[in-house]
């Protein structure tokens, strides 16, 4: 069974936060989706966590699904809006509901990047972070022709977003209809390897090096969008965190897990994360 909370961010953006409860005092995972991915896709994963005794809540990304906004020429936002407005509002809503539960930020792909940046700048909000199939989009995380392809595509996305005022992901075949600033932040990350975000405020690249919470990363042999090296490059920014990186192959998980299929084929992933929370996580 799930419950949906209606959440409103500081700028008026409204979105759904779907909660899958295990027990009132159990640890809680706030699940942040991949770019262009509706929250409902994570229902099997959240249900599996609840069945394993861990509360889970799935946030809807700005511009997707239940979000009151749609990216376009007149509607723009970037990483900062997700980190500072949406994740902050979601955590506030969860804390009022789960007053004594340790909360871990959990992110897939884009959601993982946002999660570690929020944890780094608001560490009092969370007990730690988990990223799965998430990493740096810096093109040197890949090798050879693949690296050049990543560089070319990320820069194409940034230029196209600037020209149109938004990114037509559905037509391009990557992500959804995404905001200009979000994609230009992403393109800059792909080109430089640094999370230097547009706008005024926290220096997220520097903040990542100050995070002192436990962080778990899971990457998969068959994930071409966030391969092991990509995740390692993101985790390497967390120089003061207690980092565990599990680079999993078919022999480890019993399945050929890739960037998306682990969400449904989640038995091994859930078991590893629950065990980590019981040991490394609670030791923080």
XYZ file of N, CA and C in Angstrom, residues 102-269:
504
model
N 15.886 7.615 10.592
C 17.035 8.133 9.836
C 16.685 8.153 8.356
N 16.973 9.257 7.688
C 16.618 9.409 6.278
C 17.880 9.354 5.427
N 17.830 8.501 4.425
C 18.921 8.371 3.462
C 18.433 8.843 2.102
N 19.227 9.676 1.460
C 18.908 10.078 0.095
C 19.347 8.970 -0.851
N 18.452 8.595 -1.740
C 18.700 7.494 -2.678
C 18.478 8.044 -4.078
N 19.461 7.899 -4.949
C 19.297 8.470 -6.277
C 19.729 7.553 -7.394
N 18.970 7.610 -8.477
C 19.271 6.886 -9.713
C 19.681 7.902 -10.766
N 20.872 7.763 -11.327
C 21.333 8.615 -12.415
C 21.306 10.091 -11.993
N 20.523 10.933 -12.656
C 20.395 12.338 -12.256
C 20.016 12.454 -10.784
N 19.106 11.596 -10.329
C 18.680 11.625 -8.933
C 19.818 11.390 -7.961
N 20.810 10.588 -8.365
C 21.970 10.364 -7.521
C 22.849 11.589 -7.422
N 23.028 12.284 -8.540
C 23.818 13.515 -8.532
C 23.172 14.559 -7.619
N 21.860 14.728 -7.762
C 21.137 15.683 -6.926
C 21.224 15.281 -5.452
N 21.099 13.998 -5.186
C 21.091 13.519 -3.801
C 22.404 13.798 -3.087
N 23.535 13.524 -3.739
C 24.807 13.767 -3.041
C 25.077 15.257 -2.891
N 24.615 16.066 -3.845
C 24.799 17.512 -3.692
C 23.942 18.057 -2.564
N 22.712 17.561 -2.432
C 21.882 18.016 -1.310
C 22.505 17.572 0.014
N 22.928 16.319 0.088
C 23.529 15.817 1.323
C 24.768 16.619 1.704
N 25.536 17.041 0.705
C 26.775 17.776 0.975
C 26.520 19.170 1.527
N 25.423 19.787 1.119
C 25.143 21.158 1.559
C 24.150 21.227 2.714
N 23.402 20.150 2.933
C 22.449 20.098 4.044
C 22.639 18.791 4.813
N 23.822 18.543 5.340
C 24.096 17.239 5.958
C 23.242 16.933 7.177
N 22.751 17.962 7.849
C 21.915 17.718 9.026
C 20.590 17.072 8.652
N 20.205 17.181 7.380
C 18.925 16.629 6.931
C 18.933 15.113 6.844
N 20.127 14.508 6.677
C 20.167 13.103 6.272
C 21.198 12.309 7.061
N 20.997 10.978 7.051
C 21.943 10.070 7.698
C 23.013 9.587 6.736
N 22.757 9.695 5.441
C 23.699 9.231 4.436
C 23.054 9.244 3.070
N 23.738 8.641 2.103
C 23.228 8.634 0.734
C 23.562 7.319 0.046
N 22.697 6.959 -0.894
C 22.883 5.763 -1.725
C 22.685 6.179 -3.170
N 23.625 5.823 -4.039
C 23.437 6.083 -5.465
C 23.534 4.758 -6.221
N 22.619 4.566 -7.159
C 22.583 3.339 -7.957
C 22.501 3.726 -9.428
N 23.362 3.115 -10.255
C 23.388 3.440 -11.690
C 23.450 4.953 -11.881
N 24.362 5.566 -11.165
C 24.518 7.019 -11.167
C 25.998 7.342 -11.120
N 26.396 8.401 -11.818
C 27.806 8.749 -11.796
C 28.067 10.101 -12.420
N 29.318 10.352 -12.718
C 29.728 11.563 -13.413
C 29.494 11.387 -14.905
N 28.970 12.425 -15.557
C 28.812 12.360 -17.013
C 30.033 12.954 -17.728
N 31.104 13.200 -16.989
C 32.348 13.672 -17.598
C 32.774 12.697 -18.685
N 33.035 13.206 -19.864
C 33.271 12.317 -21.006
C 34.476 11.406 -20.817
N 35.447 11.821 -19.996
C 36.618 10.976 -19.778
C 36.330 9.792 -18.849
N 35.079 9.684 -18.368
C 34.671 8.483 -17.635
C 34.531 7.292 -18.580
N 34.491 7.566 -19.879
C 34.441 6.533 -20.904
C 35.773 6.536 -21.654
N 35.952 5.604 -22.557
C 37.202 5.510 -23.305
C 36.942 5.526 -24.806
N 37.927 6.003 -25.552
C 37.907 5.919 -27.000
C 36.731 6.606 -27.648
N 36.142 5.924 -28.636
C 35.039 6.494 -29.398
C 33.830 6.766 -28.518
N 33.620 5.940 -27.492
C 32.489 6.153 -26.590
C 32.641 7.481 -25.853
N 33.852 7.806 -25.432
C 34.094 9.079 -24.749
C 33.768 10.255 -25.657
N 34.192 10.169 -26.903
C 33.907 11.244 -27.852
C 32.414 11.353 -28.118
N 31.727 10.212 -28.141
C 30.280 10.227 -28.332
C 29.555 10.888 -27.177
N 30.002 10.600 -25.953
C 29.405 11.231 -24.768
C 29.640 12.734 -24.802
N 30.856 13.150 -25.125
C 31.159 14.576 -25.205
C 30.294 15.247 -26.263
N 30.209 14.629 -27.429
C 29.426 15.219 -28.517
C 27.957 15.339 -28.139
N 27.399 14.299 -27.518
C 25.968 14.344 -27.209
C 25.664 15.333 -26.094
N 26.466 15.348 -25.037
C 26.181 16.290 -23.947
C 26.261 17.731 -24.447
N 27.227 18.014 -25.321
C 27.361 19.389 -25.817
C 26.257 19.725 -26.819
N 25.858 18.753 -27.612
C 24.709 18.938 -28.505
C 23.464 19.272 -27.693
N 23.262 18.548 -26.581
C 22.087 18.793 -25.739
C 22.113 20.200 -25.166
N 23.289 20.655 -24.738
C 23.392 22.003 -24.192
C 23.136 23.079 -25.227
N 23.702 22.908 -26.419
C 23.518 23.891 -27.494
C 22.071 23.903 -27.969
N 21.488 22.727 -28.162
C 20.097 22.648 -28.615
C 19.159 23.281 -27.599
N 19.405 23.046 -26.326
C 18.570 23.631 -25.272
C 18.655 25.150 -25.292
N 19.860 25.672 -25.513
C 20.018 27.119 -25.594
C 19.304 27.715 -26.788
N 19.337 27.005 -27.909
C 18.712 27.513 -29.131
C 17.190 27.487 -29.059
N 16.637 26.412 -28.480
C 15.181 26.250 -28.433
C 14.557 26.822 -27.165
N 15.346 26.953 -26.114
C 14.816 27.381 -24.825
C 14.371 26.221 -23.960
N 14.545 25.000 -24.447
C 14.236 23.773 -23.709
C 14.873 22.623 -24.483
N 14.855 21.423 -23.909
C 15.431 20.256 -24.577
C 14.310 19.297 -24.956
N 14.110 19.021 -26.250
C 13.035 18.129 -26.700
C 13.444 16.663 -26.602
N 13.601 16.182 -25.388
C 14.140 14.850 -25.172
C 13.349 13.731 -25.820
N 12.039 13.880 -25.856
C 11.221 12.818 -26.445
C 11.496 12.688 -27.935
N 11.740 13.809 -28.596
C 12.049 13.765 -30.030
C 13.477 13.298 -30.278
N 14.367 13.671 -29.393
C 15.771 13.295 -29.542
C 16.001 11.838 -29.152
N 15.157 11.337 -28.234
C 15.302 9.960 -27.773
C 16.128 9.822 -26.515
N 16.184 10.899 -25.714
C 16.915 10.857 -24.453
C 16.211 11.746 -23.449
N 15.829 11.187 -22.297
C 15.139 11.960 -21.278
C 13.751 12.361 -21.726
N 13.190 13.338 -21.025
C 11.887 13.872 -21.393
C 12.060 15.267 -21.967
N 11.005 16.056 -21.908
C 11.125 17.469 -22.262
C 11.767 18.157 -21.065
N 13.017 18.566 -21.226
C 13.815 19.034 -20.094
C 14.086 20.532 -20.189
N 14.335 21.141 -19.043
C 14.572 22.580 -18.973
C 15.956 22.947 -19.505
N 16.041 24.139 -20.070
C 17.292 24.623 -20.665
C 18.445 24.621 -19.668
N 18.234 25.236 -18.493
C 19.334 25.354 -17.538
C 19.757 23.999 -17.004
N 18.814 23.109 -16.780
C 19.149 21.759 -16.331
C 20.088 21.091 -17.328
N 19.753 21.178 -18.608
C 20.564 20.516 -19.625
C 21.902 21.220 -19.835
N 21.935 22.523 -19.635
C 23.217 23.220 -19.753
C 24.117 22.923 -18.557
N 23.528 22.759 -17.364
C 24.293 22.280 -16.211
C 24.882 20.903 -16.516
N 24.045 20.044 -17.073
C 24.433 18.662 -17.391
C 25.526 18.644 -18.454
N 25.380 19.492 -19.468
C 26.380 19.577 -20.536
C 27.725 20.057 -19.997
N 27.702 21.033 -19.097
C 28.941 21.539 -18.487
C 29.626 20.436 -17.684
N 28.837 19.665 -16.953
C 29.356 18.527 -16.189
C 30.026 17.535 -17.145
N 29.379 17.272 -18.278
C 29.940 16.349 -19.252
C 31.247 16.830 -19.852
N 31.372 18.131 -20.025
C 32.563 18.706 -20.660
C 33.728 18.864 -19.685
N 33.433 19.302 -18.462
C 34.492 19.659 -17.510
C 34.691 18.647 -16.386
N 33.680 17.823 -16.130
C 33.744 16.910 -15.001
C 33.451 17.571 -13.673
N 33.020 18.826 -13.703
C 32.758 19.580 -12.483
C 31.278 19.943 -12.379
N 30.771 19.919 -11.153
C 29.382 20.307 -10.902
C 29.335 21.791 -10.555
N 29.700 22.607 -11.532
C 29.620 24.064 -11.415
C 28.275 24.491 -11.986
N 27.318 24.712 -11.106
C 25.938 24.924 -11.528
C 25.649 26.388 -11.816
N 24.749 26.614 -12.768
C 24.304 27.973 -13.076
C 23.588 28.568 -11.867
N 23.657 29.895 -11.734
C 22.951 30.571 -10.658
C 23.857 30.910 -9.491
N 23.289 31.623 -8.546
C 24.027 32.115 -7.385
C 23.695 31.249 -6.180
N 24.721 30.889 -5.417
C 24.475 30.100 -4.218
C 25.645 29.196 -3.910
N 25.350 28.038 -3.357
C 26.381 27.116 -2.899
C 27.311 26.695 -4.033
N 28.577 26.485 -3.675
C 29.563 25.904 -4.583
C 29.489 24.390 -4.381
N 28.723 23.722 -5.215
C 28.468 22.296 -5.003
C 29.699 21.442 -5.246
N 30.520 21.819 -6.198
C 31.748 21.057 -6.446
C 32.614 21.037 -5.189
N 32.769 22.183 -4.543
C 33.556 22.250 -3.312
C 32.848 21.544 -2.163
N 31.532 21.695 -2.090
C 30.773 21.115 -0.978
C 30.864 19.598 -0.951
N 30.931 18.968 -2.112
C 31.003 17.508 -2.151
C 32.201 16.991 -1.366
N 33.279 17.744 -1.355
C 34.473 17.336 -0.628
C 34.384 17.512 0.871
N 33.287 18.086 1.358
C 33.109 18.292 2.800
C 32.134 17.300 3.425
N 31.438 16.514 2.606
C 30.435 15.583 3.130
C 31.110 14.508 3.980
N 30.613 14.322 5.197
C 31.206 13.345 6.108
C 30.215 12.257 6.505
N 29.262 11.985 5.649
C 28.270 10.946 5.893
C 28.668 9.656 5.164
N 28.089 8.516 5.561
C 28.317 7.283 4.800
C 27.592 7.342 3.459
N 28.243 6.856 2.422
C 27.669 6.849 1.076
C 27.921 5.480 0.450
N 26.870 4.903 -0.113
C 26.961 3.624 -0.819
C 26.694 3.847 -2.294
N 27.545 3.280 -3.147
C 27.319 3.338 -4.585
C 27.268 1.947 -5.180
N 26.300 1.705 -6.053
C 26.189 0.446 -6.781
C 26.226 0.738 -8.273
N 27.144 0.103 -8.979
C 27.210 0.224 -10.432
C 27.227 -1.172 -11.040
N 26.876 -1.253 -12.327
C 26.657 -2.552 -12.958
C 27.488 -2.716 -14.228
N 27.958 -3.933 -14.453
C 28.774 -4.238 -15.632
C 28.111 -3.831 -16.943
N 26.798 -3.989 -17.028
C 26.095 -3.789 -18.296
C 25.397 -2.429 -18.382
N 25.785 -1.515 -17.520
C 25.251 -0.151 -17.565
C 26.187 0.709 -18.405
N 25.766 1.050 -19.602
C 26.607 1.869 -20.487
C 26.426 3.364 -20.246
N 25.370 3.752 -19.520
C 25.107 5.169 -19.258
C 25.776 5.667 -17.980
N 26.010 4.772 -17.033
C 26.734 5.127 -15.799
C 27.623 3.948 -15.416
N 28.648 3.674 -16.221
C 29.520 2.523 -15.954
C 30.318 2.699 -14.665
N 31.032 1.646 -14.289
C 31.769 1.660 -13.025
C 32.669 2.890 -12.900
N 33.389 3.212 -13.947
C 34.325 4.339 -13.895
C 33.594 5.665 -13.707
N 32.437 5.789 -14.313
C 31.621 6.992 -14.156
C 31.206 7.170 -12.697
N 30.720 6.082 -12.088
C 30.320 6.196 -10.687
C 31.523 6.473 -9.791
N 32.636 5.824 -10.080
C 33.833 6.050 -9.276
C 34.258 7.514 -9.347
N 34.148 8.125 -10.517
C 34.529 9.530 -10.664
C 33.644 10.454 -9.835
N 32.354 10.120 -9.712
C 31.479 10.916 -8.850
C 31.816 10.680 -7.382
N 31.980 9.420 -7.001
C 32.282 9.106 -5.603
C 33.629 9.672 -5.167
N 34.567 9.795 -6.086
C 35.887 10.338 -5.744
C 35.825 11.796 -5.297
N 34.747 12.486 -5.626
C 34.570 13.866 -5.175
C 34.274 13.927 -3.677
N 33.816 12.820 -3.106
C 33.394 12.776 -1.703
C 34.585 12.381 -0.837
N 35.569 13.246 -0.770
C 36.859 12.893 -0.177
C 36.811 12.680 1.332
N 35.793 13.210 2.005
C 35.696 13.036 3.457
C 34.575 12.088 3.868
N 33.823 11.593 2.910
C 32.729 10.667 3.217
C 33.268 9.252 3.409
N 32.503 8.429 4.091
C 32.840 7.010 4.239
C 32.157 6.260 3.095
N 32.895 6.065 2.010
C 32.315 5.585 0.756
C 32.510 4.080 0.589
N 31.440 3.407 0.185
C 31.486 2.009 -0.235
C 31.004 1.943 -1.673
N 31.833 1.416 -2.567
C 31.451 1.291 -3.979
C 31.422 -0.186 -4.343
N 30.245 -0.674 -4.745
C 30.081 -2.054 -5.179
C 29.916 -2.074 -6.690
N 30.934 -2.575 -7.390
C 30.886 -2.709 -8.848
C 30.429 -4.126 -9.152
N 29.166 -4.270 -9.533
C 28.527 -5.580 -9.593
C 28.432 -6.124 -11.010
N 28.748 -7.412 -11.140
C 28.575 -8.126 -12.390
C 27.482 -9.167 -12.265
N 27.269 -9.908 -13.329
C 26.206 -10.921 -13.334
C 26.446 -11.975 -12.266
N 27.693 -12.311 -12.025
C 27.997 -13.334 -11.018
C 27.680 -12.846 -9.610
N 27.663 -11.535 -9.412
C 27.365 -10.964 -8.099
C 25.867 -10.875 -7.840
N 25.128 -10.423 -8.852
C 23.704 -10.132 -8.669
C 22.787 -11.198 -9.242
N 23.342 -12.120 -10.026
C 22.515 -13.162 -10.624
C 21.707 -12.694 -11.809
N 22.014 -11.509 -12.329
C 21.278 -10.963 -13.481
C 22.183 -9.988 -14.222
N 21.885 -9.775 -15.513
C 22.634 -8.808 -16.321
C 22.002 -7.431 -16.119
N 22.329 -6.811 -15.012
C 21.697 -5.543 -14.665
C 22.304 -4.404 -15.474
N 21.426 -3.480 -15.896
C 21.873 -2.326 -16.669
C 21.323 -1.045 -16.048
N 21.249 0.016 -16.830
C 20.891 1.319 -16.268
C 19.459 1.369 -15.737
N 18.583 0.519 -16.274
C 17.177 0.581 -15.880
C 16.600 -0.719 -15.321
N 17.020 -1.878 -15.816
C 16.290 -3.094 -15.453
C 16.434 -3.487 -13.993
N 17.419 -2.928 -13.290
C 17.581 -3.223 -11.865
C 16.401 -2.727 -11.041
N 15.644 -1.777 -11.564
C 14.509 -1.233 -10.809
C 13.481 -2.330 -10.542
N 13.268 -3.196 -11.526
C 12.348 -4.320 -11.345
C 13.074 -5.576 -10.864
N 14.256 -5.817 -11.413
C 15.051 -6.974 -10.986
C 15.898 -6.543 -9.787
N 15.202 -6.292 -8.684
C 15.825 -5.541 -7.585
C 16.211 -6.366 -6.364
N 16.027 -7.667 -6.408
C 16.212 -8.475 -5.198
C 17.601 -8.296 -4.594
N 18.638 -8.443 -5.409
C 20.008 -8.332 -4.898
C 20.326 -6.902 -4.483
N 19.886 -5.942 -5.281
C 20.137 -4.531 -4.983
C 19.518 -4.151 -3.643
